Every structure is written in C-alpha cells, then in structure tokens.
Amino acid sequence: MSQNNFEEESVEQPFISHLIELRSRLLRVVLFVLVVFGGLSFYANEIYTILAGPLMRYMPANSSMIAIDVASPFFTPFKLALVLAAFISVPFILYQFWAFVAPGLYKRERRMILPLLIASTVLFYLGVAFAYFVVFPLMFQFLTAAAPAGVAVMTDITKYLDFVLTIFFAFGACFEVPIFTIVMVWTGLTSPKSLAEKRPYVIVGAFIVGMVLTPPDAISQTLLAIPMWMLFEVGLLFSRLFVRKPDDAYADDMALEARLDALEKQEDE
C-alpha cells in the first residue's frame, strides 16, 4: 500500500466514524421527539384549548373559533402536539449536540459553550412564556376590540396556530440577544466598547424588528422591542467577562499547533 493511499484511508476512517456517530445521535433525537409526541397526542385537543385561551377570553359572547378545512379539526391539534414535543425535547437535542462536538473542543471552549447552550435554552423558554402570559392577553384584547361594528370575530384554528407559533418563535429568538452579544465579543468580532457606541442603532433596530415580526399594533411591537433592548444591555454587561485576551489567543494557537504535531506523528507511525 502506498503512502498516499494510507493517508487517504486514515483520513476517511475518522470522517466515516463521525458520520456514523452523527446519524446515531440524530436517530436518538427523532425517536425521543416521537416518544414525547406519542404521549402528548392523547391530550392534543386539551393542549390546543390551553393555547387558544388568551384569544377566547376576549372574543365576543356566543362566538367561537372555526375550522375552514374539513380535516383541520383533527390535524391542527396534532400539529401543535408535534411542535410542543420538539419544544420539550430541546434540552435533549442540545445534549446530543453537545456530546457530538465536545470531544473536538479545547477545555476552555467546553467551559464556555456549555453554559451558553444552557442559557440560550432558558432564554428561549422565557421568550415563549413572555409572549403567552404578557403579550397575548394585551394583543388579543386590542385586536378583538378593534373589529368594526357588525364584524364577527371568528378565527380559523389553523391560522391561529400558525400565528401564535410565529410569535413564539419571534420572541424566543429575540430573547437570545444576550447570547449573540456575548458570542460576538468572545469570538473577537467586536468589543463591549464598540457595541456600547452602537446603542442608538440597536434601539432603533429593536423597534424595527418588533414592527416586522409582530402584528401592526403598537402594544405588541413595544413589548418585543423594549425587552430586546433590555436584553442587549444585559448581554453587554456580561460580555465584558468574555473579552478574549491576547494571551488566550496565543494559547489557542499553541494548542492547535500541538494537536497538529500529534496528528502528524500518528500518521508517521
């Protein structure tokens, strides 16, 4: 066997083993989500009733939600159960992701990334909870009261589900602002001082994002923009603890060189 063939085979084997491990972890994630979905499917209608609660409280008397499509009364609650199953499975999904990438990280990177994964999960959950308990009551109260006289408010169950899932995702993603801020500083893309100087643009951008991602009412737009601004300030405060020093970058380079040298020695052997 020639030297080139040996090198190609030594490179292919670790690559194939990584693919096999990735497939295994993806299968675990899919199976876990399906198991959770199987348990939730028995309560799909009750879960949808809970989700529709913020709207039903402010709908006119003797009115109800409607189903335009023939099969939507059956499929829509199950769609919600599947989304909720994936939502509940996020910690397990992140654990599988962490278990896959952690062996290839430096010790310092492992100490940094794991807390960020946990914090990002908690912040996403907080964003969804904030939307359900704070934003929805105010928003639906405004929207139902704004209906013209003679117009019956009867929302389709599928359109309502798509609407609230969009809001959930928007608030969950926007609550990740501190994580984005910390990661940008940690990777050296910017500095806390530079971010602080751009505060006016961040505030304007928060209101623009609120205008784009929420319905056209000032209440929901403000309820998204102000938390984004406050979370940016929190991220800016904590990012000062993650500023990379020149010594850290030098140590990472030396560690990378040492790892490459070790790999070359293994290939030579």
CSV table of N, CA and C in Angstrom, one decimal, residues 20 33 44 62 151 239:
chain,number,residue,atom,x,y,z
A,20,ILE,N,-21.2,8.3,11.2
A,20,ILE,CA,-22.0,7.2,11.9
A,20,ILE,C,-22.5,7.7,13.2
A,33,VAL,N,-38.2,12.7,20.2
A,33,VAL,CA,-39.3,13.6,19.9
A,33,VAL,C,-40.6,12.8,19.6
A,44,ALA,N,-54.1,16.2,22.8
A,44,ALA,CA,-53.9,17.2,21.7
A,44,ALA,C,-55.0,18.3,21.8
A,62,ASN,N,-70.9,34.4,22.7
A,62,ASN,CA,-71.6,33.5,21.8
A,62,ASN,C,-70.8,33.3,20.5
A,151,VAL,N,-68.9,43.2,12.5
A,151,VAL,CA,-67.9,42.1,12.1
A,151,VAL,C,-67.8,41.1,13.2
A,239,SER,N,-20.9,40.5,28.6
A,239,SER,CA,-19.9,40.3,27.6
A,239,SER,C,-18.5,40.8,28.1
